[in-house]
XYZ file of C-alpha atoms in Angstrom:
697
model
C -70.850 -42.536 173.240
C -71.183 -45.003 175.876
C -68.240 -45.171 178.316
C -65.712 -47.412 179.339
C -64.492 -48.516 182.888
C -61.203 -49.012 183.555
C -59.500 -52.538 184.553
C -56.248 -52.346 186.447
C -55.363 -56.126 187.331
C -52.018 -55.759 184.384
C -48.778 -54.948 185.546
C -47.511 -51.465 186.143
C -46.358 -51.618 182.660
C -49.111 -52.127 180.515
C -51.762 -49.749 180.227
C -55.074 -51.050 181.292
C -57.786 -52.457 178.747
C -61.028 -50.024 178.255
C -64.401 -52.298 178.080
C -67.732 -50.215 177.733
C -69.347 -49.027 181.280
C -69.248 -45.842 183.006
C -66.047 -43.605 182.197
C -63.514 -43.822 185.073
C -59.576 -42.734 185.060
C -57.783 -42.829 187.947
C -54.690 -41.486 187.112
C -53.196 -41.643 190.728
C -54.101 -45.188 190.812
C -52.646 -45.927 187.102
C -49.250 -44.458 187.094
C -45.914 -43.877 189.544
C -45.032 -40.652 191.010
C -42.808 -39.474 188.296
C -44.915 -40.821 185.202
C -47.662 -39.106 186.927
C -45.666 -36.000 187.530
C -44.932 -35.881 183.691
C -48.763 -36.619 182.685
C -50.334 -34.206 184.504
C -47.750 -30.905 184.466
C -49.520 -27.518 182.924
C -48.384 -26.356 179.490
C -44.750 -26.386 179.181
C -41.536 -27.581 177.279
C -41.409 -30.654 178.680
C -37.847 -33.120 178.491
C -38.799 -36.568 179.564
C -35.648 -38.899 180.219
C -36.971 -42.343 180.301
C -34.927 -45.286 181.440
C -34.865 -48.192 180.052
C -37.950 -50.286 181.115
C -39.810 -47.033 182.988
C -42.644 -47.094 180.930
C -42.319 -44.668 178.466
C -45.226 -46.050 176.474
C -47.479 -45.636 179.173
C -46.735 -42.458 179.968
C -47.092 -40.785 176.998
C -50.581 -42.815 175.996
C -51.351 -41.480 179.570
C -50.668 -37.995 178.626
C -52.062 -37.708 175.307
C -54.988 -39.108 177.349
C -55.080 -37.030 180.596
C -54.859 -34.351 177.177
C -57.787 -34.931 175.781
C -60.189 -35.331 179.124
C -58.655 -31.838 179.945
C -60.203 -30.532 176.800
C -57.924 -31.000 173.906
C -59.180 -32.229 171.048
C -57.437 -35.203 169.221
C -56.776 -33.156 166.136
C -55.265 -30.448 167.999
C -52.542 -32.954 169.108
C -49.360 -34.469 166.997
C -47.827 -37.721 168.070
C -44.578 -38.393 166.564
C -42.742 -41.770 166.700
C -40.539 -43.888 164.852
C -42.728 -46.435 162.947
C -46.264 -46.212 162.779
C -46.813 -48.967 164.574
C -45.740 -47.744 167.478
C -48.455 -44.309 167.248
C -50.995 -47.188 165.699
C -50.485 -48.832 169.458
C -50.209 -45.916 171.288
C -53.302 -44.530 169.784
C -55.301 -47.367 170.448
C -54.283 -47.955 173.774
C -55.828 -44.067 174.863
C -58.725 -45.212 173.210
C -59.227 -48.005 174.938
C -58.915 -46.189 178.021
C -61.232 -42.954 176.987
C -64.493 -42.351 176.634
C -63.696 -39.220 173.633
C -63.062 -40.483 170.190
C -59.459 -39.706 169.489
C -59.808 -40.504 165.587
C -58.459 -36.986 164.990
C -55.594 -36.957 166.720
C -52.458 -36.561 164.564
C -49.769 -39.341 165.211
C -46.994 -41.233 162.940
C -43.396 -41.232 161.941
C -42.182 -38.032 160.675
C -42.395 -39.114 157.541
C -46.257 -40.210 157.335
C -46.958 -36.199 158.495
C -44.253 -34.675 155.998
C -46.256 -37.022 153.622
C -49.165 -36.700 154.565
C -48.836 -31.958 154.964
C -46.533 -31.594 151.881
C -49.918 -33.322 150.041
C -50.822 -29.802 150.572
C -48.321 -27.466 149.357
C -45.730 -29.168 146.647
C -46.213 -26.386 144.686
C -44.315 -24.172 147.255
C -41.392 -26.674 147.211
C -41.543 -26.495 143.254
C -43.216 -30.159 142.769
C -46.520 -30.731 141.058
C -49.319 -32.280 143.116
C -49.355 -36.042 143.224
C -45.876 -36.945 143.696
C -44.729 -40.234 144.282
C -42.272 -41.730 146.851
C -39.545 -43.954 146.060
C -38.858 -46.843 148.045
C -35.254 -47.872 148.542
C -34.630 -49.656 146.159
C -36.757 -47.527 144.072
C -33.727 -44.783 145.075
C -31.003 -46.547 144.240
C -32.212 -48.125 140.599
C -33.086 -44.231 139.436
C -29.056 -43.845 140.960
C -27.735 -45.714 139.381
C -30.204 -44.952 135.719
C -29.017 -41.402 136.613
C -25.645 -42.497 136.352
C -25.741 -44.523 133.476
C -26.490 -41.322 131.078
C -23.445 -40.497 132.440
C -22.188 -43.055 130.042
C -18.184 -45.129 130.118
C -16.497 -43.761 133.420
C -12.714 -43.392 133.268
C -13.174 -44.829 136.804
C -15.633 -47.809 138.520
C -18.191 -45.245 139.942
C -20.078 -46.888 143.848
C -22.982 -48.194 142.635
C -26.539 -46.677 143.673
C -27.054 -48.145 146.630
C -23.676 -46.837 148.041
C -24.537 -43.681 146.482
C -27.870 -43.147 147.704
C -27.001 -44.242 151.623
C -24.239 -41.640 151.183
C -26.505 -38.592 149.466
C -29.167 -39.624 152.616
C -26.613 -39.672 155.450
C -25.300 -35.653 153.494
C -29.176 -34.570 154.033
C -29.910 -36.150 157.247
C -26.954 -34.525 159.000
C -27.059 -31.121 157.601
C -23.263 -31.519 156.730
C -20.508 -31.402 153.134
C -20.697 -33.910 150.764
C -17.049 -33.293 150.878
C -16.598 -34.099 154.775
C -18.553 -37.621 154.782
C -17.124 -38.707 151.657
C -13.705 -37.906 153.874
C -14.592 -39.819 156.910
C -17.160 -42.218 155.711
C -15.789 -43.466 152.087
C -12.269 -42.275 151.869
C -11.406 -44.604 148.861
C -14.500 -42.290 147.053
C -12.299 -39.146 147.261
C -10.819 -38.739 144.614
C -14.319 -39.728 142.577
C -15.706 -36.749 144.596
C -16.733 -34.434 141.732
C -18.404 -37.099 139.943
C -20.437 -38.021 143.125
C -21.593 -34.544 143.458
C -22.279 -34.424 139.855
C -24.075 -37.090 139.863
C -26.094 -35.724 143.066
C -27.119 -33.113 141.168
C -28.774 -35.057 138.345
C -30.731 -37.193 140.477
C -32.046 -34.507 142.293
C -33.473 -32.952 138.748
C -34.954 -36.620 137.309
C -36.630 -36.110 140.677
C -37.953 -32.890 139.908
C -38.717 -33.836 136.736
C -40.363 -36.913 137.690
C -42.274 -35.235 140.384
C -40.856 -38.125 142.629
C -39.303 -37.321 146.565
C -37.388 -40.414 147.914
C -38.121 -41.173 152.069
C -34.903 -38.044 152.791
C -36.976 -35.726 150.430
C -39.719 -36.069 152.181
C -38.159 -34.248 155.297
C -36.226 -32.247 153.914
C -38.801 -30.469 151.671
C -41.569 -30.938 154.851
C -38.153 -28.371 156.521
C -38.463 -26.072 153.624
C -41.881 -26.006 153.426
C -42.112 -24.738 157.057
C -38.837 -22.325 156.814
C -39.308 -20.223 153.653
C -43.635 -20.302 154.027
C -44.884 -18.131 157.031
C -47.880 -18.610 156.806
C -47.718 -22.204 156.324
C -45.172 -23.095 159.628
C -48.114 -20.608 161.322
C -51.466 -22.091 160.001
C -49.899 -25.844 161.479
C -47.958 -24.804 164.942
C -50.823 -23.338 165.535
C -53.193 -26.350 164.782
C -50.375 -28.313 166.905
C -51.700 -27.085 170.387
C -49.455 -30.515 172.058
C -46.472 -31.991 170.539
C -45.683 -35.640 171.879
C -42.273 -37.028 170.320
C -41.367 -40.554 171.477
C -37.559 -41.606 171.291
C -36.286 -37.998 170.456
C -32.783 -39.601 171.237
C -32.405 -40.743 167.822
C -33.720 -37.575 165.643
C -31.453 -36.153 163.314
C -30.656 -32.505 163.050
C -33.856 -32.426 160.392
C -36.228 -34.159 162.357
C -34.935 -31.463 165.140
C -35.724 -28.405 163.843
C -39.162 -29.610 162.133
C -40.537 -30.320 165.552
C -38.938 -26.614 166.707
C -41.031 -24.934 163.696
C -44.083 -27.335 164.379
C -44.064 -25.940 167.804
C -43.164 -22.815 167.277
C -46.676 -20.929 168.659
C -47.288 -22.414 171.190
C -44.126 -24.131 172.253
C -46.128 -27.685 173.521
C -43.089 -29.809 172.933
C -43.045 -32.929 174.802
C -40.056 -35.157 173.343
C -39.219 -38.280 175.469
C -36.300 -40.048 175.466
C -32.787 -41.331 176.782
C -29.552 -40.284 176.055
C -28.367 -43.194 177.783
C -29.460 -45.537 174.478
C -28.137 -42.812 171.564
C -27.051 -45.567 169.601
C -27.797 -44.459 165.818
C -24.755 -41.565 165.355
C -24.297 -43.721 161.863
C -27.471 -42.920 160.206
C -27.340 -39.197 161.278
C -29.246 -39.382 164.584
C -28.025 -36.488 166.284
C -27.242 -36.774 170.518
C -27.186 -33.099 170.685
C -30.775 -32.785 169.662
C -31.892 -33.875 173.329
C -28.822 -32.889 175.327
C -29.474 -29.054 173.579
C -33.170 -29.376 174.345
C -33.463 -26.843 177.527
C -30.606 -24.197 175.594
C -33.389 -24.773 172.941
C -36.113 -24.281 175.862
C -35.416 -22.381 178.589
C -38.465 -22.328 180.247
C -38.777 -26.611 179.667
C -39.244 -28.838 182.589
C -37.336 -31.502 182.922
C -38.462 -35.262 184.151
C -36.766 -38.200 184.839
C -38.286 -41.699 185.194
C -35.909 -44.265 186.777
C -38.754 -46.723 188.083
C -37.466 -49.909 185.781
C -39.754 -52.357 185.599
C -37.987 -55.139 183.419
C -34.437 -56.023 185.222
C -33.832 -56.831 188.941
C -31.553 -54.778 191.006
C -28.202 -57.150 190.675
C -28.751 -55.773 186.175
C -29.420 -53.090 186.607
C -26.330 -52.150 189.389
C -24.009 -53.169 186.275
C -26.109 -50.730 183.804
C -25.845 -47.714 186.205
C -22.288 -48.232 186.977
C -21.041 -48.605 183.373
C -22.899 -45.560 182.032
C -21.964 -43.475 184.659
C -18.283 -43.813 183.202
C -19.778 -41.065 180.396
C -19.545 -37.480 180.074
C -22.116 -36.704 177.749
C -25.274 -37.524 179.728
C -27.933 -36.433 181.864
C -27.172 -38.449 185.447
C -29.744 -40.815 186.618
C -29.519 -44.300 188.124
C -32.353 -46.607 187.533
C -34.164 -48.653 190.289
C -35.917 -52.250 190.509
C -39.354 -52.628 191.200
C -38.777 -56.361 190.779
C -36.996 -57.951 193.587
C -34.156 -60.107 193.766
C -32.254 -62.697 191.283
C -28.717 -63.245 190.410
C -26.005 -61.571 190.258
C -24.691 -60.744 186.364
C -22.649 -63.838 185.190
C -18.978 -63.062 184.015
C -17.321 -65.471 181.360
C -14.369 -65.703 180.819
C -13.795 -68.429 177.476
C -10.658 -70.000 175.778
C -11.777 -68.849 172.416
C -14.730 -68.036 169.981
C -14.890 -71.826 169.986
C -15.482 -72.034 173.686
C -17.862 -69.175 173.983
C -19.746 -70.788 171.323
C -20.222 -73.759 173.021
C -20.412 -72.757 176.460
C -23.594 -70.082 175.572
C -25.384 -73.614 173.497
C -24.647 -75.072 176.976
C -25.929 -73.001 179.305
C -29.443 -72.948 176.816
C -29.800 -76.663 177.395
C -29.595 -76.103 181.333
C -32.121 -72.808 180.886
C -34.618 -74.989 178.752
C -34.276 -78.219 181.900
C -34.963 -74.555 183.951
C -38.494 -73.812 181.871
C -37.007 -70.977 180.220
C -38.761 -71.045 176.609
C -36.317 -70.608 173.545
C -37.457 -67.644 173.084
C -37.183 -65.818 176.427
C -33.463 -66.165 175.747
C -31.712 -63.409 173.716
C -27.821 -63.941 173.102
C -26.336 -60.009 172.038
C -22.818 -59.154 170.218
C -21.688 -55.798 168.500
C -21.251 -56.849 164.822
C -23.335 -59.354 162.489
C -20.217 -61.478 161.826
C -19.389 -62.291 165.710
C -22.410 -64.718 165.837
C -21.406 -66.999 162.978
C -19.735 -69.572 165.555
C -22.824 -70.143 167.728
C -24.574 -70.000 164.574
C -23.163 -73.262 163.477
C -23.067 -74.703 167.397
C -26.559 -74.432 167.334
C -26.592 -76.408 163.936
C -24.619 -78.695 165.798
C -27.430 -78.875 168.438
C -30.588 -78.669 166.581
C -31.774 -75.836 168.339
C -33.815 -73.091 166.289
C -32.985 -70.021 166.157
C -33.188 -66.614 164.716
C -30.955 -64.801 163.135
C -32.423 -60.355 163.798
C -29.430 -58.810 162.677
C -29.464 -60.298 159.349
C -29.465 -63.532 156.792
C -27.646 -66.860 157.961
C -24.146 -66.381 158.004
C -23.590 -68.365 155.504
C -26.326 -67.114 153.354
C -24.944 -63.603 152.882
C -24.220 -61.956 149.430
C -20.869 -61.245 150.015
C -20.105 -64.547 152.492
C -21.396 -66.288 148.888
C -19.086 -64.482 146.293
C -16.112 -65.643 147.883
C -17.106 -69.086 148.775
C -17.367 -69.290 145.075
C -13.688 -68.429 144.307
C -12.643 -71.536 146.260
C -15.695 -73.872 144.938
C -14.876 -72.883 141.421
C -10.939 -74.557 141.911
C -12.183 -77.677 144.164
C -14.613 -78.152 140.983
C -14.094 -76.710 138.185
C -17.292 -77.582 136.534
C -19.634 -75.701 138.991
C -21.630 -73.177 136.553
C -23.451 -71.296 139.700
C -19.885 -70.421 141.080
C -18.681 -69.505 137.981
C -21.105 -67.136 137.274
C -21.169 -65.478 140.132
C -18.166 -64.951 139.412
C -18.575 -63.214 136.065
C -21.287 -61.008 136.717
C -18.831 -59.241 139.736
C -17.513 -57.820 136.878
C -19.063 -54.576 135.492
C -20.567 -55.000 132.438
C -20.930 -58.773 132.639
C -24.666 -59.943 133.105
C -26.200 -62.937 132.485
C -26.363 -63.343 128.639
C -22.383 -62.815 128.644
C -21.761 -65.237 131.809
C -23.894 -67.914 129.909
C -21.998 -67.655 126.950
C -18.288 -68.001 129.113
C -19.554 -71.199 130.550
C -21.194 -73.173 127.967
C -17.599 -72.503 126.196
C -16.061 -73.904 129.604
C -18.163 -77.064 129.847
C -17.320 -78.398 126.681
C -13.775 -77.994 128.007
C -12.008 -80.875 129.369
C -9.947 -78.141 131.503
C -12.800 -75.707 132.080
C -10.861 -73.264 133.679
C -7.884 -73.194 130.684
C -11.812 -72.698 128.576
C -12.022 -69.239 130.329
C -8.924 -68.546 129.898
C -9.637 -68.534 126.446
C -13.055 -66.978 126.542
C -12.008 -62.943 127.173
C -13.507 -62.440 123.742
C -16.910 -62.501 125.148
C -15.953 -60.005 127.872
C -17.181 -56.340 126.976
C -14.140 -54.070 126.374
C -15.297 -52.397 129.957
C -15.001 -55.558 131.923
C -12.075 -56.830 130.796
C -9.829 -55.660 133.338
C -12.077 -57.273 136.166
C -11.673 -59.906 133.933
C -8.477 -60.091 134.146
C -7.977 -59.663 137.831
C -10.570 -62.828 138.333
C -8.121 -65.391 135.686
C -4.859 -63.842 137.895
C -6.994 -64.556 141.311
C -7.830 -68.445 140.562
C -4.348 -68.740 139.402
C -2.656 -67.738 142.651
C -5.863 -69.973 144.513
C -4.170 -72.903 142.140
C -1.029 -73.206 144.361
C -2.633 -72.371 147.761
C -3.540 -75.148 149.875
C -5.254 -74.020 152.862
C -8.134 -71.642 152.736
C -7.664 -69.708 154.972
C -4.936 -68.243 153.367
C -7.035 -68.510 149.744
C -9.748 -65.998 151.717
C -6.879 -63.783 152.098
C -5.663 -63.945 148.691
C -9.757 -62.965 147.521
C -10.072 -60.627 150.241
C -6.720 -58.699 148.394
C -7.374 -59.242 144.990
C -9.579 -56.487 144.364
C -12.750 -57.630 146.650
C -12.443 -55.381 148.853
C -13.067 -52.372 146.253
C -15.424 -54.276 145.088
C -17.408 -54.476 148.672
C -17.134 -50.786 148.826
C -18.702 -50.188 145.730
C -21.171 -52.415 145.888
C -22.630 -52.370 149.611
C -23.157 -49.396 151.871
C -22.273 -51.260 154.583
C -18.837 -52.786 153.433
C -16.733 -52.523 156.431
C -19.473 -54.935 157.922
C -18.973 -56.911 155.020
C -15.081 -57.345 154.825
C -15.412 -57.999 158.725
C -17.676 -60.782 158.464
C -14.456 -62.055 155.505
C -11.581 -62.192 157.614
C -14.079 -63.443 160.483
C -14.690 -66.120 158.003
C -10.723 -66.693 157.458
C -10.109 -67.303 160.928
C -12.679 -70.047 161.148
C -11.168 -71.175 157.951
C -7.259 -71.509 159.560
C -8.719 -74.726 161.193
C -8.686 -76.601 157.843
C -5.892 -78.307 155.762
C -7.504 -78.212 152.794
C -9.800 -76.966 150.656
C -12.497 -79.095 149.999
C -13.094 -79.886 153.803
C -13.699 -76.413 154.232
C -15.873 -75.925 150.567
C -17.362 -79.228 152.043
C -18.588 -78.461 155.710
C -19.459 -74.682 153.949
C -22.082 -76.243 151.833
C -23.586 -78.979 154.686
C -24.595 -75.216 156.644
C -27.526 -75.441 154.277
C -28.838 -78.165 154.375
C -29.223 -78.813 158.468
C -32.837 -78.919 158.839
C -36.490 -76.789 157.565
C -35.417 -73.356 157.167
C -37.377 -70.247 155.398
C -34.544 -67.875 154.362
C -34.878 -64.642 152.518
C -32.446 -64.401 149.508
C -30.049 -60.850 149.888
C -28.048 -60.980 146.659
C -27.426 -58.412 145.260
C -28.406 -54.476 146.643
C -30.922 -54.077 143.885
C -32.253 -57.260 145.142
C -32.307 -56.572 148.416
C -35.342 -56.135 149.647
C -34.044 -55.505 154.101
C -31.446 -55.993 155.377
C -32.965 -57.032 158.736
C -35.020 -60.363 157.267
C -34.626 -63.231 159.376
C -34.271 -66.277 159.162
C -35.804 -69.185 161.061
C -33.510 -72.476 161.956
C -35.621 -75.280 162.716
C -39.267 -73.128 162.158
C -41.828 -74.485 164.126
C -39.940 -75.412 166.867
C -42.617 -75.542 169.867
C -40.747 -73.587 172.336
C -39.865 -70.909 170.282
C -36.362 -69.546 168.917
C -33.535 -68.511 170.398
C -32.928 -65.129 169.191
C -29.451 -63.410 167.928
C -29.538 -60.428 167.738
C -27.082 -57.174 167.315
C -27.825 -54.986 170.192
C -28.419 -52.142 167.332
C -31.797 -54.065 166.598
C -32.278 -55.495 169.857
C -33.150 -51.975 171.519
C -36.747 -51.670 172.701
C -36.479 -55.730 173.192
C -36.412 -57.566 176.740
C -35.189 -60.857 177.092
C -35.564 -63.192 180.287
C -32.204 -64.472 179.925
C -29.431 -62.693 177.427
C -26.013 -63.870 176.560
C -23.824 -60.828 175.002
C -20.752 -61.890 173.575
C -17.877 -61.037 171.942
C -16.972 -58.507 175.116
C -13.328 -57.067 173.526
C -11.481 -54.137 173.163
C -11.933 -53.615 169.742
C -14.893 -56.362 168.934
C -16.930 -54.420 172.057
C -16.587 -51.527 171.620
C -15.056 -51.888 168.209
C -12.198 -51.063 166.745
C -13.328 -49.073 164.502
C -15.161 -46.644 167.157
C -12.449 -46.131 169.135
C -10.160 -44.679 165.959
C -13.286 -42.356 165.681
C -13.435 -41.125 169.053
C -16.539 -42.716 169.058
C -16.075 -44.677 173.092
C -18.615 -42.855 174.677
C -21.734 -43.880 171.877
C -19.967 -47.858 172.336
C -20.328 -47.584 176.155
C -23.888 -46.435 175.211
C -24.555 -49.334 173.063
C -23.497 -51.429 175.846
C -25.718 -49.990 178.582
C -28.439 -51.051 175.876
C -27.521 -54.909 175.758
C -26.859 -54.893 179.423
C -30.383 -53.594 179.609
C -32.539 -55.812 177.244
C -32.102 -58.700 180.093
C -34.927 -59.143 182.994
C -33.750 -61.997 184.768
C -30.328 -63.681 183.630
C -27.529 -61.736 182.657
C -23.932 -63.447 180.882
C -21.268 -61.539 179.715
C -18.833 -63.483 177.421
C -15.411 -62.671 176.393
C -12.503 -64.688 174.311
C -8.886 -64.929 176.266
C -7.594 -65.487 172.184
C -8.869 -64.341 169.377
C -7.438 -64.939 165.765
C -4.691 -62.589 166.214
C -3.511 -63.599 169.617
C -3.889 -62.624 172.930
C -7.426 -60.661 173.530
C -7.910 -57.775 176.580
C -11.225 -58.388 177.945
C -13.343 -54.914 176.998
C -13.325 -52.126 179.148
C -16.693 -51.457 179.612
C -16.050 -55.168 181.826
C -13.278 -53.871 183.461
C -14.487 -51.032 184.560
C -17.135 -51.823 186.549
C -16.759 -52.905 189.844
C -16.233 -56.321 190.477
C -18.346 -57.604 193.687
C -21.187 -56.681 190.749
C -20.354 -59.806 189.014
C -20.533 -63.448 189.647
C -17.938 -65.463 188.093
C -18.009 -68.846 186.072
C -15.386 -71.039 185.905
C -15.008 -73.421 183.009
C -13.775 -76.576 184.338
C -12.646 -79.266 182.238
C -15.616 -78.743 179.210
C -18.151 -76.021 178.441
C -20.647 -78.256 178.989
C -20.366 -78.072 183.198
C -19.653 -75.027 185.185
C -19.524 -73.636 188.631
C -20.871 -70.204 189.698
C -18.032 -68.381 191.743
C -18.940 -65.665 194.401
C -15.097 -64.753 194.316
C -12.795 -63.419 190.947
C -10.876 -66.501 191.271
C -8.335 -67.356 187.843
C -9.961 -68.693 185.292
C -9.258 -72.905 185.288
C -8.479 -72.373 181.713
C -5.150 -70.823 182.039
C -4.524 -67.224 179.987
C -4.759 -65.051 182.585
C -7.474 -64.494 185.458
C -10.415 -62.816 186.036
C -8.346 -60.450 189.015
C -6.246 -59.436 185.743
C -9.681 -57.469 184.849
C -9.406 -55.226 187.419
């Protein structure tokens, strides 16, 4: 087979590209010393603590190459990743480096590998050959179908989307249904027995129909390896080396699968960063990486700390923050690149001034020849981007939302706005149908009939009251609540008061039974109500909200009810096609693994970042890891923004910036207007009033 020569003209963070020629792999030249130690380590378990931007992918790729170069067949190597794209990219890079055919290598996600193994052993876990896989949407619909078979319930049950998330979390964490409901879904405690019975029905239905959902793939793979020794020995003998990427994101089932597959040779190399473990809400367990050396006492621990992404000044802040965590492997990142500005600490009067500052500084960065696509704005929760989205639109700056749909295109936001729209315009059939279909048992046919009655009346809202006979009995209570809410809204003048009334009218319960992330959606509406406080009249408010949709060319993917949702992370691009790209707006969770030249972290107030819910549940350390991830997305410039006042009054800056030594920051004082500011080397009092930055410390 034709060999390859290696081009080494790229940066250290990227593997060289193979081209036809003679074989020549110089590991010493291609890797730094820490990477080389990992890549060339002899057979043994390995824990590789790969800090942000330290060449994790490069190290795993070269380990695969080194193993093959030293006689390990590709078919004896298992590479487990969290996306198939990552596995394919690593295998592509390995194939570009080495002359040997790598096509026999096992690589992919846990689900991909689990599916491949289960295909040959389905009867051993109670399934027939040729089972089908349910995607998330199909699984939700099957749960709804099981719920329908239960017949009429005395209480309204959560919908399939919510129950699917609940059952998934239980399976992936190994916890009891009761403990998960009590902690994460307290409003469902009284329905625990029904939820348990429905879960049993869902499991039986899947077996009858020869279907597995995503969680079943992992659960059944674990079961297969645990209960069938001959199968376990076959695969654990075949996989002489197992490499696991992003190990800090594994749940307890995935960790056990790795241990079972590695039980013969124990050449398990797990790569991850405990400082970037931020997905406990999905079931990820930090303990997997912290306890690895307990399960593998002979393991060698490596630390990759040479960072190829960020300036020393940015890494100083990151290191100073994460050192406050107790549960961690201690390590400090050090930078390859030299020099850069200090990260900027930016106190601002409120969220509106924060948005104005970010937009102003983005325009400055454009003048400094930094593209919009090189700028990222990060936040803890999606609702924190609302004011910024509106400010970017006002300035015709293209932006892309990675944390969900554009704020005003979200189904639950449109739901609550429909109440006000119908009060402002009683002939608004679209809003009326939207509200009617929120009632249990009301679909297109019934809502059409009701709206026809309204359209033929000179007083549509009164006609709505008289149309109750068209609503089925099971929806009678919901219809009565709708009428009562509309009646109350008719006497309310201010839109903020109206939104508060809507939220208290039963919408919170509706969100809880409809959406898996109901609490996040409630926070969106609370933020919308705070924004609405700027308006004295309903009509002006609703007109401005509606005009958010016509500010420029856009590409929008619809996100309606959970059954119709395809992907919560579908992105919206405003003014698409701009020749300098788009500013990226993202939650920190969605930004993990990405980087930008300039990063703004907004909403850095206690109760917002860290979130109030996290603080109440003693998750401060994970919130700090989230802050660490946000900081380490920045390559050159970092702006940490917080408000001096929020809708609830005086706002306390985030503890995560207060605990970092102040000399590591450069303050930006807003002088006169947010369009003009000066950099200050010392932390002088904030000129806008309301307290100075020295008060942080």
